[in-house]
Amino acid sequence: MIKLKLFCIPHAGGLACYFNEWKLKMKERSDIEVCPLELAGKGSRSDEPMYNSIEDASIDIYNILRASHLDDCPYAILGHSMGAIILLEVLHQIHYRRQIQLPVHVFFSGEGAPKYTVLDPMSELPLEIFINRIKNMGGIPEELSKYPDFLAEYISIIQNDYKLIDKYDHKKEYCFENTKVSVMNGNLDTSINPLNKSGWQDYFTSQINIKDFNGGHFFIKEDNDKVVSYIVNTLNSGIEMEMGIVQ
């Protein structure tokens, strides 16, 4: 099998370790190396200032990719929820700067196409309502409720992330060529509708693939095994065809 790196961009409030379970699972089934990306101000980068915009985050991620010596290594990128919006801007950086090779595949997970998303400024909600909304999405680990100080810090981080989402220009127009795309969502995620799911096609000249899984907004945990299998099969078949291994 051909070695490939899968870079993963987490959701609002999410840490790189959210994808640690995938490291072992994908290693067992493929030669894919999972590379979770830590966003500034969180986890192992908690001593760094948080971003002021989605664009700031995308430039940071782009610079990490550029420093990863990808010239001789095929790679893919997955972004979940807010991470999917960041991924769209990372793609813009890659296509615009032309300093690193294009990813062999990108996965937009748990997020509708920004241009078709009905804006609902979460960061402006009263704190109690904001917390309840995040809880209902499955975005607050149950164990955090036992530790009020940690919970307060966590909520503050999520609020900052939603400020980035709320002030992002959702009407941006892009048209990327030579990019293979999968759009993944949970079939119970009420934040996703058919229009903003299929709307990702507007950003790409190639036909996108749309795949639904069992679960809500965090289906990548709820339907973990099937998600991993889908990603592995998609990447293995794609890279083999690109390298001429499959006739």
mmCIF file of C-alpha atoms in Angstrom:
data_model
loop_
_atom_site.group_PDB
_atom_site.id
_atom_site.type_symbol
_atom_site.label_atom_id
_atom_site.label_comp_id
_atom_site.label_asym_id
_atom_site.label_seq_id
_atom_site.Cartn_x
_atom_site.Cartn_y
_atom_site.Cartn_z
ATOM 1 C CA MET A 1 0.000 0.000 0.000
ATOM 2 C CA ILE A 2 1.016 3.599 -0.619
ATOM 3 C CA LYS A 3 1.678 5.729 2.438
ATOM 4 C CA LEU A 4 -0.592 8.732 2.732
ATOM 5 C CA LYS A 5 -1.094 11.411 5.383
ATOM 6 C CA LEU A 6 -4.561 12.462 6.513
ATOM 7 C CA PHE A 7 -4.575 15.868 8.220
ATOM 8 C CA CYS A 8 -7.611 16.454 10.440
ATOM 9 C CA ILE A 9 -8.967 19.881 11.460
ATOM 10 C CA PRO A 10 -11.221 19.764 14.555
ATOM 11 C CA HIS A 11 -14.566 21.394 15.313
ATOM 12 C CA ALA A 12 -15.260 24.508 17.397
ATOM 13 C CA GLY A 13 -13.729 23.891 20.817
ATOM 14 C CA GLY A 14 -12.186 20.650 19.578
ATOM 15 C CA LEU A 15 -8.664 19.411 20.253
ATOM 16 C CA ALA A 16 -6.318 17.442 18.037
ATOM 17 C CA CYS A 17 -6.666 14.452 20.381
ATOM 18 C CA TYR A 18 -10.291 14.115 19.203
ATOM 19 C CA PHE A 19 -8.880 12.160 16.251
ATOM 20 C CA ASN A 20 -6.450 9.980 18.220
ATOM 21 C CA GLU A 21 -8.750 6.954 18.024
ATOM 22 C CA TRP A 22 -8.458 7.072 14.255
ATOM 23 C CA LYS A 23 -4.681 6.685 14.386
ATOM 24 C CA LEU A 24 -4.846 3.068 15.521
ATOM 25 C CA LYS A 25 -7.961 2.168 13.539
ATOM 26 C CA MET A 26 -6.572 3.420 10.249
ATOM 27 C CA LYS A 27 -3.163 1.924 10.915
ATOM 28 C CA GLU A 28 -4.850 -1.471 11.343
ATOM 29 C CA ARG A 29 -6.691 -1.166 8.020
ATOM 30 C CA SER A 30 -4.360 0.824 5.794
ATOM 31 C CA ASP A 31 -1.092 2.678 5.442
ATOM 32 C CA ILE A 32 -2.760 6.007 6.191
ATOM 33 C CA GLU A 33 -1.051 8.156 8.808
ATOM 34 C CA VAL A 34 -3.571 10.274 10.711
ATOM 35 C CA CYS A 35 -2.146 13.725 11.513
ATOM 36 C CA PRO A 36 -4.504 15.660 13.825
ATOM 37 C CA LEU A 37 -3.967 19.417 13.662
ATOM 38 C CA GLU A 38 -4.011 21.442 16.874
ATOM 39 C CA LEU A 39 -5.545 24.882 16.497
ATOM 40 C CA ALA A 40 -3.805 27.795 18.216
ATOM 41 C CA GLY A 41 -4.950 28.515 21.768
ATOM 42 C CA LYS A 42 -5.951 24.908 22.497
ATOM 43 C CA GLY A 43 -4.433 21.693 23.785
ATOM 44 C CA SER A 44 -0.716 21.477 23.063
ATOM 45 C CA ARG A 45 -0.851 25.068 21.727
ATOM 46 C CA SER A 46 -2.794 26.557 24.643
ATOM 47 C CA ASP A 47 -0.029 29.097 25.296
ATOM 48 C CA GLU A 48 -0.575 30.672 21.867
ATOM 49 C CA PRO A 49 -3.172 33.386 21.185
ATOM 50 C CA MET A 50 -6.407 32.242 19.560
ATOM 51 C CA TYR A 51 -7.218 33.273 16.010
ATOM 52 C CA ASN A 52 -8.973 36.490 15.067
ATOM 53 C CA SER A 53 -10.590 35.026 11.960
ATOM 54 C CA ILE A 54 -11.185 31.851 9.979
ATOM 55 C CA GLU A 55 -8.678 33.205 7.464
ATOM 56 C CA ASP A 56 -6.021 33.470 10.215
ATOM 57 C CA ALA A 57 -6.644 29.827 11.084
ATOM 58 C CA SER A 58 -6.365 28.774 7.441
ATOM 59 C CA ILE A 59 -3.029 30.544 6.981
ATOM 60 C CA ASP A 60 -1.708 28.870 10.133
ATOM 61 C CA ILE A 61 -2.817 25.432 8.906
ATOM 62 C CA TYR A 62 -1.383 26.135 5.455
ATOM 63 C CA ASN A 63 1.993 26.975 7.000
ATOM 64 C CA ILE A 64 1.906 23.738 8.999
ATOM 65 C CA LEU A 65 1.218 21.787 5.806
ATOM 66 C CA ARG A 66 3.997 23.604 3.975
ATOM 67 C CA ALA A 67 6.444 22.685 6.752
ATOM 68 C CA SER A 68 5.387 19.014 6.584
ATOM 69 C CA HIS A 69 7.530 18.207 3.511
ATOM 70 C CA LEU A 70 4.675 16.912 1.353
ATOM 71 C CA ASP A 71 6.492 17.022 -1.996
ATOM 72 C CA ASP A 72 6.947 13.255 -2.096
ATOM 73 C CA CYS A 73 4.007 12.236 0.086
ATOM 74 C CA PRO A 74 0.365 12.235 -1.022
ATOM 75 C CA TYR A 75 -1.948 13.738 1.559
ATOM 76 C CA ALA A 76 -5.624 14.409 2.251
ATOM 77 C CA ILE A 77 -7.383 16.840 4.588
ATOM 78 C CA LEU A 78 -10.546 16.434 6.652
ATOM 79 C CA GLY A 79 -12.319 19.240 8.474
ATOM 80 C CA HIS A 80 -15.226 18.668 10.843
ATOM 81 C CA SER A 81 -17.836 21.381 11.522
ATOM 82 C CA MET A 82 -15.885 24.641 11.943
ATOM 83 C CA GLY A 83 -12.905 22.657 10.665
ATOM 84 C CA ALA A 84 -14.721 22.247 7.333
ATOM 85 C CA ILE A 85 -14.978 26.033 6.934
ATOM 86 C CA ILE A 86 -11.284 26.364 7.776
ATOM 87 C CA LEU A 87 -10.542 23.626 5.226
ATOM 88 C CA LEU A 88 -12.286 25.610 2.479
ATOM 89 C CA GLU A 89 -9.980 28.542 3.201
ATOM 90 C CA VAL A 90 -6.929 26.258 3.432
ATOM 91 C CA LEU A 91 -7.762 25.049 -0.079
ATOM 92 C CA HIS A 92 -7.845 28.660 -1.207
ATOM 93 C CA GLN A 93 -4.354 29.171 0.251
ATOM 94 C CA ILE A 94 -3.044 26.029 -1.478
ATOM 95 C CA HIS A 95 -4.488 26.940 -4.878
ATOM 96 C CA TYR A 96 -3.570 30.619 -4.611
ATOM 97 C CA ARG A 97 0.010 30.249 -3.386
ATOM 98 C CA ARG A 98 0.929 27.154 -5.438
ATOM 99 C CA GLN A 99 3.808 26.277 -3.126
ATOM 100 C CA ILE A 100 2.703 22.761 -2.160
ATOM 101 C CA GLN A 101 1.043 20.008 -4.144
ATOM 102 C CA LEU A 102 -2.738 19.672 -4.057
ATOM 103 C CA PRO A 103 -4.300 17.170 -1.644
ATOM 104 C CA VAL A 104 -5.447 13.926 -3.257
ATOM 105 C CA HIS A 105 -8.806 14.264 -1.487
ATOM 106 C CA VAL A 106 -10.624 16.567 0.925
ATOM 107 C CA PHE A 107 -13.441 15.634 3.319
ATOM 108 C CA PHE A 108 -15.968 18.242 4.478
ATOM 109 C CA SER A 109 -17.608 16.768 7.566
ATOM 110 C CA GLY A 110 -20.603 17.926 9.613
ATOM 111 C CA GLU A 111 -20.993 21.296 7.903
ATOM 112 C CA GLY A 112 -23.135 22.675 5.108
ATOM 113 C CA ALA A 113 -21.706 24.771 2.302
ATOM 114 C CA PRO A 114 -21.153 28.211 3.869
ATOM 115 C CA LYS A 115 -22.839 30.120 1.020
ATOM 116 C CA TYR A 116 -26.108 28.226 1.646
ATOM 117 C CA THR A 117 -25.979 28.286 5.434
ATOM 118 C CA VAL A 118 -28.648 30.351 7.183
ATOM 119 C CA LEU A 119 -26.725 32.613 9.533
ATOM 120 C CA ASP A 120 -27.577 32.125 13.193
ATOM 121 C CA PRO A 121 -25.096 34.171 15.278
ATOM 122 C CA MET A 122 -24.388 31.706 18.082
ATOM 123 C CA SER A 123 -21.771 33.886 19.767
ATOM 124 C CA GLU A 124 -24.385 36.571 20.476
ATOM 125 C CA LEU A 125 -26.712 34.253 22.400
ATOM 126 C CA PRO A 126 -27.133 34.610 26.183
ATOM 127 C CA LEU A 127 -24.681 32.283 27.918
ATOM 128 C CA GLU A 128 -27.257 29.797 29.224
ATOM 129 C CA ILE A 129 -28.923 29.444 25.824
ATOM 130 C CA PHE A 130 -25.524 29.132 24.126
ATOM 131 C CA ILE A 131 -24.482 26.330 26.495
ATOM 132 C CA ASN A 132 -27.765 24.468 25.950
ATOM 133 C CA ARG A 133 -27.406 24.725 22.179
ATOM 134 C CA ILE A 134 -23.887 23.300 22.308
ATOM 135 C CA LYS A 135 -24.999 20.525 24.679
ATOM 136 C CA ASN A 136 -27.860 19.572 22.356
ATOM 137 C CA MET A 137 -25.377 19.241 19.507
ATOM 138 C CA GLY A 138 -23.232 16.926 21.635
ATOM 139 C CA GLY A 139 -20.413 19.446 21.815
ATOM 140 C CA ILE A 140 -19.847 19.401 25.590
ATOM 141 C CA PRO A 141 -18.420 16.232 27.165
ATOM 142 C CA GLU A 142 -20.583 15.052 30.071
ATOM 143 C CA GLU A 143 -17.611 14.718 32.412
ATOM 144 C CA LEU A 144 -16.879 18.447 32.131
ATOM 145 C CA SER A 145 -20.113 19.236 33.976
ATOM 146 C CA LYS A 146 -18.463 17.929 37.147
ATOM 147 C CA TYR A 147 -15.717 20.548 36.947
ATOM 148 C CA PRO A 148 -17.200 24.081 36.759
ATOM 149 C CA ASP A 149 -13.837 25.824 36.301
ATOM 150 C CA PHE A 150 -12.822 23.643 33.365
ATOM 151 C CA LEU A 151 -16.321 23.936 31.905
ATOM 152 C CA ALA A 152 -16.184 27.740 32.063
ATOM 153 C CA GLU A 153 -12.806 27.758 30.290
ATOM 154 C CA TYR A 154 -14.070 25.335 27.665
ATOM 155 C CA ILE A 155 -17.190 27.423 27.009
ATOM 156 C CA SER A 156 -15.026 30.522 26.609
ATOM 157 C CA ILE A 157 -12.949 28.755 23.941
ATOM 158 C CA ILE A 158 -16.049 27.575 22.066
ATOM 159 C CA GLN A 159 -17.529 31.078 22.190
ATOM 160 C CA ASN A 160 -14.383 32.486 20.609
ATOM 161 C CA ASP A 161 -14.578 29.885 17.855
ATOM 162 C CA TYR A 162 -18.190 30.789 17.146
ATOM 163 C CA LYS A 163 -17.218 34.443 16.899
ATOM 164 C CA LEU A 164 -14.888 33.411 14.069
ATOM 165 C CA ILE A 165 -17.715 31.529 12.366
ATOM 166 C CA ASP A 166 -20.226 34.350 12.851
ATOM 167 C CA LYS A 167 -18.003 37.024 11.309
ATOM 168 C CA TYR A 168 -16.769 34.830 8.440
ATOM 169 C CA ASP A 169 -17.898 35.953 4.987
ATOM 170 C CA HIS A 170 -20.184 33.037 4.130
ATOM 171 C CA LYS A 171 -20.888 34.360 0.629
ATOM 172 C CA LYS A 172 -17.363 33.900 -0.723
ATOM 173 C CA GLU A 173 -17.188 32.402 -4.211
ATOM 174 C CA TYR A 174 -14.518 29.836 -5.083
ATOM 175 C CA CYS A 175 -14.085 27.459 -8.010
ATOM 176 C CA PHE A 176 -11.376 24.871 -7.360
ATOM 177 C CA GLU A 177 -10.108 22.537 -10.073
ATOM 178 C CA ASN A 178 -8.439 19.127 -9.803
ATOM 179 C CA THR A 179 -9.816 18.444 -6.327
ATOM 180 C CA LYS A 180 -11.565 15.247 -5.233
ATOM 181 C CA VAL A 181 -14.186 15.921 -2.582
ATOM 182 C CA SER A 182 -16.330 13.973 -0.137
ATOM 183 C CA VAL A 183 -19.092 15.594 1.922
ATOM 184 C CA MET A 184 -19.982 13.609 5.053
ATOM 185 C CA ASN A 185 -22.877 14.251 7.427
ATOM 186 C CA GLY A 186 -24.993 12.602 10.100
ATOM 187 C CA ASN A 187 -28.525 11.697 9.045
ATOM 188 C CA LEU A 188 -29.891 13.156 12.303
ATOM 189 C CA ASP A 189 -27.994 16.453 12.139
ATOM 190 C CA THR A 190 -30.731 19.101 11.971
ATOM 191 C CA SER A 191 -28.229 21.836 11.087
ATOM 192 C CA ILE A 192 -27.715 20.253 7.658
ATOM 193 C CA ASN A 193 -30.298 20.401 4.877
ATOM 194 C CA PRO A 194 -30.248 19.083 1.279
ATOM 195 C CA LEU A 195 -29.328 22.504 -0.158
ATOM 196 C CA ASN A 196 -26.324 23.274 2.028
ATOM 197 C CA LYS A 197 -25.209 19.646 1.739
ATOM 198 C CA SER A 198 -25.197 19.548 -2.062
ATOM 199 C CA GLY A 199 -24.119 23.201 -2.192
ATOM 200 C CA TRP A 200 -20.482 22.201 -1.699
ATOM 201 C CA GLN A 201 -20.556 21.334 -5.410
ATOM 202 C CA ASP A 202 -20.556 25.049 -6.260
ATOM 203 C CA TYR A 203 -16.943 25.360 -5.097
ATOM 204 C CA PHE A 204 -15.561 22.575 -7.313
ATOM 205 C CA THR A 205 -15.408 21.702 -11.000
ATOM 206 C CA SER A 206 -15.186 17.955 -10.284
ATOM 207 C CA GLN A 207 -18.216 15.993 -9.124
ATOM 208 C CA ILE A 208 -18.343 15.709 -5.325
ATOM 209 C CA ASN A 209 -19.352 12.614 -3.360
ATOM 210 C CA ILE A 210 -22.013 12.933 -0.656
ATOM 211 C CA LYS A 211 -22.218 10.321 2.100
ATOM 212 C CA ASP A 212 -24.579 10.170 5.077
ATOM 213 C CA PHE A 213 -23.859 8.236 8.277
ATOM 214 C CA ASN A 214 -25.932 7.279 11.288
ATOM 215 C CA GLY A 215 -25.882 9.948 13.985
ATOM 216 C CA GLY A 216 -26.130 13.632 14.674
ATOM 217 C CA HIS A 217 -23.618 16.447 14.410
ATOM 218 C CA PHE A 218 -20.858 14.278 15.889
ATOM 219 C CA PHE A 219 -21.589 11.226 13.747
ATOM 220 C CA ILE A 220 -17.842 10.747 13.286
ATOM 221 C CA LYS A 221 -17.838 9.401 16.849
ATOM 222 C CA GLU A 222 -21.310 7.820 16.827
ATOM 223 C CA ASP A 223 -20.724 5.868 13.600
ATOM 224 C CA ASN A 224 -16.964 5.703 14.005
ATOM 225 C CA ASP A 225 -16.199 2.355 12.366
ATOM 226 C CA LYS A 226 -18.201 3.093 9.216
ATOM 227 C CA VAL A 227 -16.694 6.570 8.936
ATOM 228 C CA VAL A 228 -13.166 5.163 9.200
ATOM 229 C CA SER A 229 -13.935 2.440 6.642
ATOM 230 C CA TYR A 230 -15.363 4.990 4.214
ATOM 231 C CA ILE A 231 -12.330 7.259 4.500
ATOM 232 C CA VAL A 232 -9.877 4.361 4.135
ATOM 233 C CA ASN A 233 -11.689 2.923 1.104
ATOM 234 C CA THR A 234 -12.022 6.346 -0.525
ATOM 235 C CA LEU A 235 -8.361 7.205 -0.078
ATOM 236 C CA ASN A 236 -6.997 3.789 -0.993
ATOM 237 C CA SER A 237 -9.035 3.537 -4.194
ATOM 238 C CA GLY A 238 -8.294 7.127 -5.168
ATOM 239 C CA ILE A 239 -4.542 7.005 -4.686
ATOM 240 C CA GLU A 240 -4.236 3.592 -6.361
ATOM 241 C CA MET A 241 -6.083 4.848 -9.437
ATOM 242 C CA GLU A 242 -3.935 7.986 -9.502
ATOM 243 C CA MET A 243 -0.744 5.913 -9.359
ATOM 244 C CA GLY A 244 -1.967 3.492 -12.024
ATOM 245 C CA ILE A 245 -2.201 0.500 -9.689
ATOM 246 C CA VAL A 246 -5.870 -0.125 -10.441
ATOM 247 C CA GLN A 247 -6.616 -0.757 -14.136
#
